[in-house]
Coordinates of C-alpha atoms in Angstrom, one line a residue:
M1 CA 0.1 -0.2 0.0
R2 CA 1.3 3.4 -0.9
G3 CA 2.3 5.4 1.9
T4 CA 1.6 9.3 2.2
T5 CA 0.3 12.0 4.4
L6 CA -3.6 11.6 4.5
A7 CA -4.0 15.2 4.6
A8 CA -2.2 15.7 1.2
V9 CA -4.4 13.0 -0.1
A10 CA -7.3 14.1 0.8
V11 CA -7.0 17.5 -0.2
A12 CA -5.5 16.2 -3.5
A13 CA -8.7 14.4 -4.2
V14 CA -11.2 17.1 -4.0
L15 CA -9.0 20.0 -5.1
V16 CA -7.9 21.2 -8.4
L17 CA -4.7 23.2 -8.3
S18 CA -4.1 26.1 -10.8
G19 CA -1.3 26.6 -12.9
C20 CA 1.1 29.1 -12.1
V21 CA 0.5 32.7 -12.6
S22 CA 2.9 34.5 -14.9
S23 CA 4.5 37.7 -13.3
A24 CA 7.3 39.3 -12.5
P25 CA 10.3 37.0 -11.4
V26 CA 10.6 36.6 -7.6
T27 CA 14.2 37.5 -6.1
G28 CA 16.1 34.1 -5.1
P29 CA 19.1 33.5 -3.3
N30 CA 22.2 34.9 -4.7
V31 CA 25.1 32.2 -4.3
A32 CA 28.0 31.0 -6.4
P33 CA 27.8 28.0 -8.2
E34 CA 28.9 24.8 -6.3
K35 CA 32.3 23.0 -7.4
V36 CA 31.0 19.9 -9.0
A37 CA 32.1 17.6 -12.0
A38 CA 32.3 19.5 -15.1
D39 CA 29.4 17.4 -16.5
L40 CA 27.1 18.2 -13.7
Q41 CA 28.0 22.3 -13.9
P42 CA 25.3 23.3 -16.3
F43 CA 22.8 21.7 -13.9
Y44 CA 24.1 23.1 -10.9
S45 CA 25.0 26.7 -12.3
Q46 CA 21.3 27.0 -13.9
K47 CA 19.4 30.2 -13.1
L48 CA 16.1 29.7 -11.9
A49 CA 13.1 32.2 -12.9
W50 CA 10.6 32.4 -10.1
K51 CA 7.6 33.7 -10.8
N52 CA 4.7 34.4 -8.1
C53 CA 2.0 31.5 -8.3
Q54 CA -0.9 30.0 -6.5
S55 CA -1.4 32.3 -3.9
E56 CA 0.2 35.3 -1.6
G57 CA 3.5 34.1 -0.7
M58 CA 4.0 31.4 -3.4
S59 CA 6.1 31.2 -6.3
C60 CA 7.2 28.4 -8.7
T61 CA 9.7 27.6 -11.0
T62 CA 11.3 24.7 -12.9
V63 CA 14.6 23.1 -12.1
T64 CA 16.4 20.8 -14.8
A65 CA 18.0 17.6 -13.9
P66 CA 19.9 14.9 -15.1
A67 CA 17.6 11.9 -16.6
D68 CA 20.8 9.6 -15.7
W69 CA 22.7 11.0 -13.2
A70 CA 25.7 8.5 -14.4
K71 CA 25.3 10.1 -17.6
P72 CA 24.3 13.9 -17.3
S73 CA 24.7 14.8 -21.0
A74 CA 22.3 11.9 -21.9
G75 CA 19.2 13.6 -21.3
S76 CA 17.3 16.0 -18.6
V77 CA 14.1 16.3 -16.7
K78 CA 12.0 19.1 -15.2
L79 CA 11.3 19.1 -11.8
A80 CA 8.0 21.7 -10.8
V81 CA 9.0 23.6 -7.6
V82 CA 6.8 25.7 -5.6
R83 CA 7.9 27.3 -2.3
H84 CA 6.2 29.6 0.2
V85 CA 8.6 32.6 1.2
T86 CA 8.7 33.7 4.9
T87 CA 9.1 37.0 5.4
S88 CA 10.8 36.7 8.7
A89 CA 14.6 38.4 9.5
H90 CA 15.5 35.3 11.0
R91 CA 15.1 32.9 8.1
V92 CA 17.0 29.7 8.7
G93 CA 16.8 28.5 4.9
S94 CA 14.5 26.5 3.0
L95 CA 12.6 23.2 4.0
L96 CA 12.1 20.5 1.3
V97 CA 8.9 18.9 2.1
N98 CA 7.9 15.5 0.6
P99 CA 4.4 13.7 1.4
G100 CA 5.4 10.2 0.4
G101 CA 4.1 7.5 -2.2
P102 CA 6.1 6.9 -4.1
G103 CA 4.3 9.2 -6.4
G104 CA 2.8 11.8 -3.9
S105 CA 3.3 15.2 -5.6
G106 CA 5.1 17.5 -3.2
F107 CA 4.0 20.7 -5.2
D108 CA 0.3 19.8 -4.3
A109 CA 1.3 19.2 -0.7
V110 CA 3.0 22.7 -0.1
A111 CA 0.6 24.6 -2.7
Q112 CA -2.7 23.4 -1.0
S113 CA -2.0 21.9 2.2
L114 CA 0.7 23.9 3.7
D115 CA -0.8 24.5 7.2
Y116 CA -1.5 20.5 6.9
L117 CA 2.2 19.6 7.0
T118 CA 4.2 22.3 8.7
N119 CA 3.2 24.8 11.8
A120 CA 3.6 28.6 12.0
S121 CA 7.1 28.7 13.3
V122 CA 8.5 26.3 10.6
Q123 CA 7.0 28.4 8.1
K124 CA 8.0 31.6 9.7
A125 CA 11.7 30.0 9.8
Y126 CA 12.1 28.6 6.4
D127 CA 11.4 28.9 2.9
V128 CA 9.1 25.8 2.6
V129 CA 9.3 24.1 -0.7
G130 CA 7.6 21.4 -2.4
W131 CA 8.2 19.9 -5.5
D132 CA 6.8 17.0 -7.9
P133 CA 9.9 14.3 -7.6
R134 CA 10.8 13.0 -11.4
G135 CA 8.1 11.1 -12.9
V136 CA 5.4 12.9 -11.0
G137 CA 2.8 15.4 -12.0
R138 CA 4.2 18.7 -13.5
S139 CA 7.7 17.3 -13.5
T140 CA 8.5 15.2 -16.6
P141 CA 5.9 12.3 -15.9
V142 CA 5.8 8.5 -16.2
T143 CA 2.9 7.8 -18.2
C144 CA 1.7 4.2 -18.7
L145 CA -2.2 3.8 -19.5
D146 CA -4.9 6.2 -20.6
G147 CA -7.9 6.2 -18.2
A148 CA -9.8 3.4 -19.9
Q149 CA -7.0 1.2 -19.7
M150 CA -6.4 2.3 -16.4
D151 CA -9.7 1.1 -15.7
D152 CA -9.3 -2.1 -16.9
F153 CA -6.1 -2.8 -15.3
L154 CA -7.2 -2.0 -11.6
Y155 CA -11.0 -2.5 -11.8
A156 CA -11.7 -5.7 -14.2
T157 CA -13.3 -8.4 -13.1
P158 CA -10.9 -11.4 -12.4
T159 CA -11.7 -14.4 -15.1
E160 CA -10.2 -16.7 -12.5
P161 CA -10.8 -16.8 -8.5
E162 CA -8.6 -14.2 -7.0
G163 CA -5.9 -15.7 -5.0
S164 CA -5.7 -19.0 -6.6
D165 CA -2.6 -20.3 -9.0
A166 CA -4.9 -19.6 -12.0
W167 CA -5.4 -16.2 -11.2
L168 CA -1.7 -15.4 -10.3
A169 CA -0.8 -17.0 -13.8
S170 CA -3.4 -14.9 -15.3
R171 CA -1.9 -11.6 -14.0
V172 CA 1.2 -12.2 -16.1
P173 CA 0.5 -11.2 -19.2
V174 CA -1.4 -7.9 -17.6
E175 CA 1.5 -6.9 -15.8
K176 CA 4.1 -7.6 -18.6
A177 CA 1.7 -5.5 -21.0
F178 CA 1.5 -3.1 -18.3
G179 CA 5.4 -2.4 -18.0
A180 CA 5.7 -2.6 -21.7
A181 CA 3.1 0.6 -22.2
C182 CA 4.9 2.3 -19.3
L183 CA 8.4 1.9 -21.4
K184 CA 6.6 3.2 -24.8
N185 CA 4.8 6.0 -23.2
T186 CA 7.8 7.2 -20.7
G187 CA 10.9 6.2 -22.4
A188 CA 14.3 5.9 -20.8
L189 CA 13.2 7.9 -17.9
L190 CA 11.5 4.7 -16.5
G191 CA 14.9 3.5 -15.4
H192 CA 15.3 6.3 -13.5
I193 CA 12.4 6.9 -10.9
D194 CA 14.6 5.5 -8.5
A195 CA 15.0 7.1 -4.7
E196 CA 18.8 7.4 -5.4
S197 CA 18.3 9.7 -8.1
N198 CA 15.5 11.7 -6.0
A199 CA 18.3 11.8 -3.8
R200 CA 20.5 13.5 -6.2
D201 CA 17.8 15.8 -7.2
M202 CA 17.1 17.1 -3.5
D203 CA 21.0 17.8 -3.6
L204 CA 20.5 19.9 -6.6
L205 CA 17.7 21.7 -5.5
R206 CA 19.4 22.3 -2.0
S207 CA 22.1 24.1 -3.8
L208 CA 19.9 26.2 -6.1
L209 CA 18.0 27.1 -3.5
G210 CA 21.0 28.5 -1.6
D211 CA 21.3 26.3 1.2
K212 CA 25.0 24.8 2.0
K213 CA 23.1 22.1 4.1
L214 CA 19.9 20.0 3.3
H215 CA 16.8 20.7 5.6
Y216 CA 14.0 18.4 5.1
L217 CA 10.8 17.2 6.1
G218 CA 10.3 14.0 4.6
F219 CA 6.7 11.7 5.4
S220 CA 6.2 8.0 4.8
Y221 CA 8.0 7.2 1.6
G222 CA 9.8 10.2 1.3
T223 CA 11.6 9.4 4.2
F224 CA 13.3 6.6 2.1
F225 CA 14.6 9.8 0.0
G226 CA 15.7 11.4 3.0
A227 CA 17.8 8.4 4.2
Q228 CA 19.4 7.9 0.5
Y229 CA 20.4 11.7 0.9
A230 CA 22.2 10.9 4.2
K231 CA 23.8 8.1 2.8
L232 CA 25.1 9.8 -0.2
F233 CA 26.0 13.2 1.2
P234 CA 26.3 12.5 5.2
T235 CA 28.2 15.7 5.3
K236 CA 25.5 18.0 3.9
V237 CA 22.9 16.7 6.0
G238 CA 21.1 19.8 7.9
R239 CA 17.9 19.2 10.2
L240 CA 16.2 16.1 8.7
V241 CA 13.0 15.1 10.0
L242 CA 11.8 11.6 8.7
D243 CA 8.4 10.8 10.1
G244 CA 6.6 7.1 9.4
P245 CA 10.1 5.9 7.9
V246 CA 10.1 2.9 5.3
D247 CA 13.3 0.9 7.2
P248 CA 15.8 0.5 4.1
A249 CA 17.1 -2.8 5.6
L250 CA 14.0 -4.8 4.7
T251 CA 13.7 -7.1 1.7
E252 CA 10.6 -6.2 -0.3
P253 CA 8.8 -9.6 0.9
Q254 CA 9.9 -8.5 4.6
D255 CA 8.7 -5.0 4.0
F256 CA 5.2 -6.1 2.4
T257 CA 4.7 -8.4 5.1
T258 CA 5.3 -6.1 8.0
Q259 CA 3.2 -3.1 6.5
M260 CA 0.0 -5.5 5.7
A261 CA 0.7 -6.8 9.6
G262 CA 0.5 -3.1 10.2
F263 CA -3.0 -3.0 8.6
E264 CA -4.0 -5.8 10.5
S265 CA -3.2 -4.3 14.0
S266 CA -4.9 -0.9 12.7
F267 CA -8.0 -2.7 12.0
R268 CA -8.3 -4.5 15.0
A269 CA -8.0 -1.1 16.7
Y270 CA -10.8 0.3 15.0
V271 CA -13.0 -2.6 15.4
T272 CA -12.2 -2.5 18.8
D273 CA -13.2 1.2 18.8
C274 CA -16.4 0.9 16.8
L275 CA -17.5 -2.0 19.0
A276 CA -17.7 0.6 21.9
A277 CA -19.4 3.0 19.9
A278 CA -23.5 3.2 18.9
G279 CA -24.1 1.9 15.2
C280 CA -21.3 -0.2 14.7
P281 CA -21.8 -3.0 11.7
F282 CA -20.1 -5.4 13.9
S283 CA -21.3 -7.2 17.2
G284 CA -20.0 -9.6 20.0
T285 CA -16.5 -9.8 21.0
L286 CA -13.5 -8.7 19.1
D287 CA -13.0 -12.2 17.9
D288 CA -16.7 -12.6 16.9
A289 CA -16.3 -9.0 14.8
L290 CA -13.2 -9.9 13.1
A291 CA -14.9 -13.0 11.8
Q292 CA -17.6 -10.8 10.9
A293 CA -15.5 -8.7 9.1
K294 CA -13.8 -11.3 7.2
A295 CA -16.9 -13.2 6.1
L296 CA -18.5 -10.1 5.0
F297 CA -15.7 -8.8 3.2
Q298 CA -15.0 -12.3 1.2
K299 CA -19.1 -12.5 0.5
A300 CA -18.9 -8.7 -1.0
G301 CA -15.8 -9.0 -2.9
T302 CA -16.8 -12.1 -4.9
E303 CA -21.0 -11.7 -5.4
G304 CA -20.6 -9.1 -8.2
L305 CA -21.8 -5.5 -6.4
T306 CA -21.9 -2.9 -9.4
I307 CA -21.8 0.8 -9.3
S308 CA -23.6 3.2 -11.7
D309 CA -20.7 3.3 -14.1
G310 CA -20.8 -0.7 -14.5
R311 CA -17.7 -1.4 -12.3
Q312 CA -17.9 -4.7 -10.4
L313 CA -16.6 -5.3 -6.9
N314 CA -13.7 -7.6 -6.8
L315 CA -11.5 -8.7 -3.8
G316 CA -8.6 -6.6 -4.7
V317 CA -10.6 -3.4 -5.2
L318 CA -12.2 -4.0 -1.6
G319 CA -8.7 -4.5 -0.1
T320 CA -7.6 -0.9 -1.6
A321 CA -10.8 0.3 -0.3
I322 CA -10.4 -1.2 3.2
S323 CA -6.8 0.2 3.5
Y324 CA -7.6 3.9 2.5
P325 CA -9.5 5.0 5.9
L326 CA -6.9 3.2 8.1
Y327 CA -4.4 5.8 7.5
D328 CA -6.2 8.5 9.7
R329 CA -8.4 7.4 12.9
D330 CA -10.5 10.5 12.1
S331 CA -11.5 8.3 8.8
W332 CA -13.0 5.2 11.0
P333 CA -16.6 6.4 10.9
S334 CA -16.2 6.3 7.2
L335 CA -14.8 3.1 7.3
S336 CA -18.1 2.3 8.9
S337 CA -20.3 3.7 6.8
M338 CA -18.2 1.9 3.7
I339 CA -19.0 -1.6 5.8
A340 CA -22.8 -0.6 6.7
G341 CA -23.2 -0.2 2.6
L342 CA -21.5 -3.4 1.7
Q343 CA -23.8 -5.3 4.6
K344 CA -26.9 -3.8 2.5
G345 CA -25.2 -4.7 -0.8
S346 CA -24.0 -1.2 -2.0
A347 CA -20.4 -0.7 -3.1
K348 CA -20.4 2.9 -3.7
L349 CA -18.2 4.1 -1.2
A350 CA -15.9 1.0 -1.3
F351 CA -15.1 2.5 -4.9
N352 CA -15.0 5.9 -3.5
F353 CA -12.0 5.0 -1.2
A354 CA -10.6 2.9 -4.1
D355 CA -10.7 5.6 -6.5
A356 CA -9.1 8.1 -4.2
Y357 CA -6.3 5.6 -3.3
N358 CA -5.8 5.3 -7.2
G359 CA -5.8 8.9 -8.1
R360 CA -8.7 8.3 -10.3
S361 CA -11.7 11.4 -10.6
S362 CA -14.7 11.2 -12.4
G363 CA -14.5 10.4 -16.1
A364 CA -11.8 7.8 -15.6
V365 CA -8.9 10.6 -15.2
Y366 CA -5.8 9.6 -13.2
D367 CA -2.7 11.3 -11.8
H368 CA -0.4 8.6 -12.7
S369 CA 0.3 7.8 -9.1
V370 CA -0.2 4.1 -9.5
D371 CA 2.4 4.1 -12.6
V372 CA 4.9 6.0 -10.7
Y373 CA 4.2 4.0 -7.6
T374 CA 5.2 0.4 -9.6
A375 CA 8.5 2.2 -11.6
A376 CA 9.7 3.3 -7.9
L377 CA 9.3 0.2 -6.1
C378 CA 10.6 -2.2 -9.1
L379 CA 13.8 0.1 -9.0
D380 CA 14.3 0.5 -5.4
G381 CA 14.0 -3.4 -4.4
A382 CA 14.4 -7.0 -5.2
Y383 CA 11.2 -9.2 -5.7
P384 CA 10.6 -13.0 -6.1
T385 CA 11.8 -14.2 -9.7
D386 CA 8.7 -16.3 -10.1
L387 CA 5.2 -16.6 -9.0
A388 CA 6.4 -19.4 -6.3
G389 CA 7.9 -16.5 -4.8
T390 CA 4.8 -14.2 -4.9
R391 CA 2.9 -17.3 -3.4
A392 CA 5.3 -17.6 -0.6
T393 CA 4.8 -13.8 0.4
M394 CA 1.3 -14.0 0.2
N395 CA 1.3 -17.1 2.7
A396 CA 3.1 -15.0 5.1
I397 CA 0.9 -12.2 4.4
A398 CA -2.4 -14.0 5.4
Q399 CA -0.5 -15.3 8.1
A400 CA 0.6 -11.9 9.6
A401 CA -2.5 -10.1 8.8
P402 CA -5.4 -13.0 9.1
T403 CA -8.7 -10.7 8.5
V404 CA -7.6 -8.2 5.8
G405 CA -4.0 -9.0 4.6
E406 CA -4.6 -11.6 2.1
I407 CA -7.0 -9.2 0.1
L408 CA -4.9 -6.3 0.9
S409 CA -2.2 -8.1 -0.9
Y410 CA -4.1 -8.6 -4.2
S411 CA -4.0 -5.0 -5.4
D412 CA -0.6 -4.6 -3.9
W413 CA 2.1 -7.1 -3.2
V414 CA 0.5 -9.2 -5.8
Q415 CA 0.8 -6.8 -8.9
V416 CA 3.9 -4.8 -7.5
S417 CA 5.8 -8.3 -7.3
I418 CA 4.5 -9.7 -10.7
A419 CA 5.1 -6.5 -12.4
C420 CA 8.7 -6.1 -11.3
Q421 CA 9.5 -9.7 -12.2
N422 CA 8.7 -8.7 -16.0
W423 CA 9.7 -5.0 -15.4
P424 CA 11.9 -3.4 -18.2
Y425 CA 14.6 -2.1 -15.8
R426 CA 16.5 -4.1 -13.4
N427 CA 16.5 -2.9 -9.7
V428 CA 18.8 -0.2 -8.7
L429 CA 18.9 -0.8 -4.8
T430 CA 18.8 -3.6 -2.5
A431 CA 18.0 -3.6 1.1
E432 CA 20.6 -2.7 3.3
P433 CA 20.9 -0.6 6.6
I434 CA 21.9 3.3 6.0
H435 CA 24.2 4.5 8.7
A436 CA 25.1 7.6 7.3
E437 CA 28.4 8.2 9.2
A438 CA 29.3 12.1 10.0
A439 CA 25.7 13.3 9.7
A440 CA 24.3 15.5 11.6
P441 CA 21.4 14.7 14.1
I442 CA 18.7 13.2 12.0
M443 CA 15.1 12.9 13.7
V444 CA 13.1 9.9 13.0
V445 CA 9.5 10.3 14.2
G446 CA 7.4 6.8 14.5
T447 CA 3.9 6.0 15.5
T448 CA 3.3 3.1 17.6
D449 CA 0.4 1.8 15.6
D450 CA 1.1 3.2 12.2
P451 CA -0.9 1.0 9.5
A452 CA 1.4 2.0 6.4
T453 CA 4.8 2.3 8.0
P454 CA 4.9 0.5 11.2
Y455 CA 6.4 1.6 14.4
S456 CA 9.4 -0.9 14.0
G457 CA 10.9 0.8 10.9
A458 CA 11.5 3.6 12.9
V459 CA 12.8 2.0 15.9
A460 CA 15.0 0.2 13.2
L461 CA 16.3 2.9 11.1
A462 CA 17.0 5.3 14.2
D463 CA 19.1 2.5 15.5
Q464 CA 20.7 2.1 12.0
L465 CA 21.9 5.9 11.7
D466 CA 24.7 6.6 13.2
S467 CA 23.1 10.3 14.5
G468 CA 19.5 9.0 14.5
V469 CA 17.5 10.2 17.0
L470 CA 14.0 8.4 17.6
V471 CA 10.9 10.6 18.6
S472 CA 7.7 8.3 19.3
R473 CA 3.9 9.0 19.3
T474 CA 1.2 6.5 20.7
G475 CA -1.5 6.5 18.7
E476 CA -3.2 5.5 15.8
G477 CA -2.5 6.8 12.4
H478 CA 0.0 7.4 9.6
T479 CA 2.9 9.7 10.4
A480 CA 3.0 12.2 13.6
Y481 CA 3.7 15.6 12.9
A482 CA 1.3 18.4 12.6
S483 CA -1.8 15.9 13.4
G484 CA -2.6 17.5 16.7
N485 CA -0.2 15.7 18.9
A486 CA 1.3 18.7 21.0
C487 CA 4.4 16.9 21.9
I488 CA 5.3 15.5 18.8
D489 CA 4.8 19.2 17.3
R490 CA 6.8 20.7 20.0
T491 CA 9.9 18.4 19.5
V492 CA 9.8 18.5 15.7
D493 CA 9.2 22.3 15.6
Q494 CA 12.1 23.1 18.2
Y495 CA 14.4 20.7 16.4
L496 CA 13.8 22.6 13.0
V497 CA 13.8 25.9 14.3
K498 CA 16.3 25.9 16.9
G499 CA 18.3 22.7 16.2
T500 CA 17.0 21.3 19.3
V501 CA 17.9 17.5 19.6
P502 CA 15.9 15.8 22.4
T503 CA 18.2 14.1 25.0
A504 CA 16.0 11.2 25.0
D505 CA 12.6 10.0 23.3
P506 CA 9.9 11.8 24.8
H507 CA 7.4 9.0 24.3
C508 CA 4.7 11.9 23.0

């Protein structure tokens, strides 16, 4: 399941961002170009033309980066950048922000959801900068299928029982065709959507923004970009906050299994809360309710529930729908409404959640986040080489997450692992711990019942990093900062604004 800040996801689902408004350029930092290799000099010495855009205090520009950092002269990509400019005389620098994904729009996150991402003291101390990573949104995009083709790819009624060996085999030609379409419609960029390339883009942005050190706020998969940056450029690390982190030392089968266990834990917490409230669609003990849920999901995902546009609910789509409201405790009542609808034979809310998660708006218009997600994961990790490996991890997921894990895996682990077995490009990265020797203190923030990036990942990453500082939040939901926990906000704000590092985990 993709991990991203729910505030950014929710806003992106309902708002349409207008293009940058042409106006007089906004003055940027006046700094000398960095000393870099000759073939990188044109990129690090480019002049940025900032223009006022979006709303008061916002400015936009476009940055040119090498498509292939190992061969800078072989082509380039465009990165769309937006910043909220501070007027404070005590400006610390620029703060890059990434909301996660992979495939989330940092441009939209800052332009539309700045107050959901950062507190006022941080906005005063920094120019807050969002960008669409390579392949995403307004930057040079990854494009695979058109809307009708994506509908068929994500929502088509399976010809074989989901979860069966025959169904797995039927997915192979589908995923091969998807990868071939991505290559045809994207070109060579498809092989350079990896986290290391994004980290090098971040260093370019840091330099062009006039900062000697990188200050960064990364959520969910955005933490992987930050960790890769710390590995590549440890002496350029400024103040890095990695909230809801991915554990870089986990193999992909381990990572997906751990994540599905996280969703199982969050679903159990949701059901426990639901049973204590009026109008809960379940009854009896927790075990009773979990059994009711599993039976309902199996029935609803196989009985052919259809919505007005003709799409028919299947188990994989239902798994996607279940995961979406588990990202945020405030969305649990909406999950209850969806489940009550399923009990009455209505799949409308289930499709609403699945569409929001898949970046689909009315008329089968997609934001291509699914394309980037698959392309990035295929480059950022190693997957089983055959369906037997896919099946082995499906079994591990079903054991670790017995209520929801299996159906959640159908539209995620199964899709990704088979796609990556047949991807046009080999993986760039493999699982390994990241130490970032000589880096300044790096703040790692974890939530004890985070469904998408379980708390164990935060503990592991903070331990791996030579300068890792763990900050824990006790509670439910994906990521912690700027979500209403005063202790977390105070700790992160003091670190970003003043550089204050807690002497011990505050256990917020």
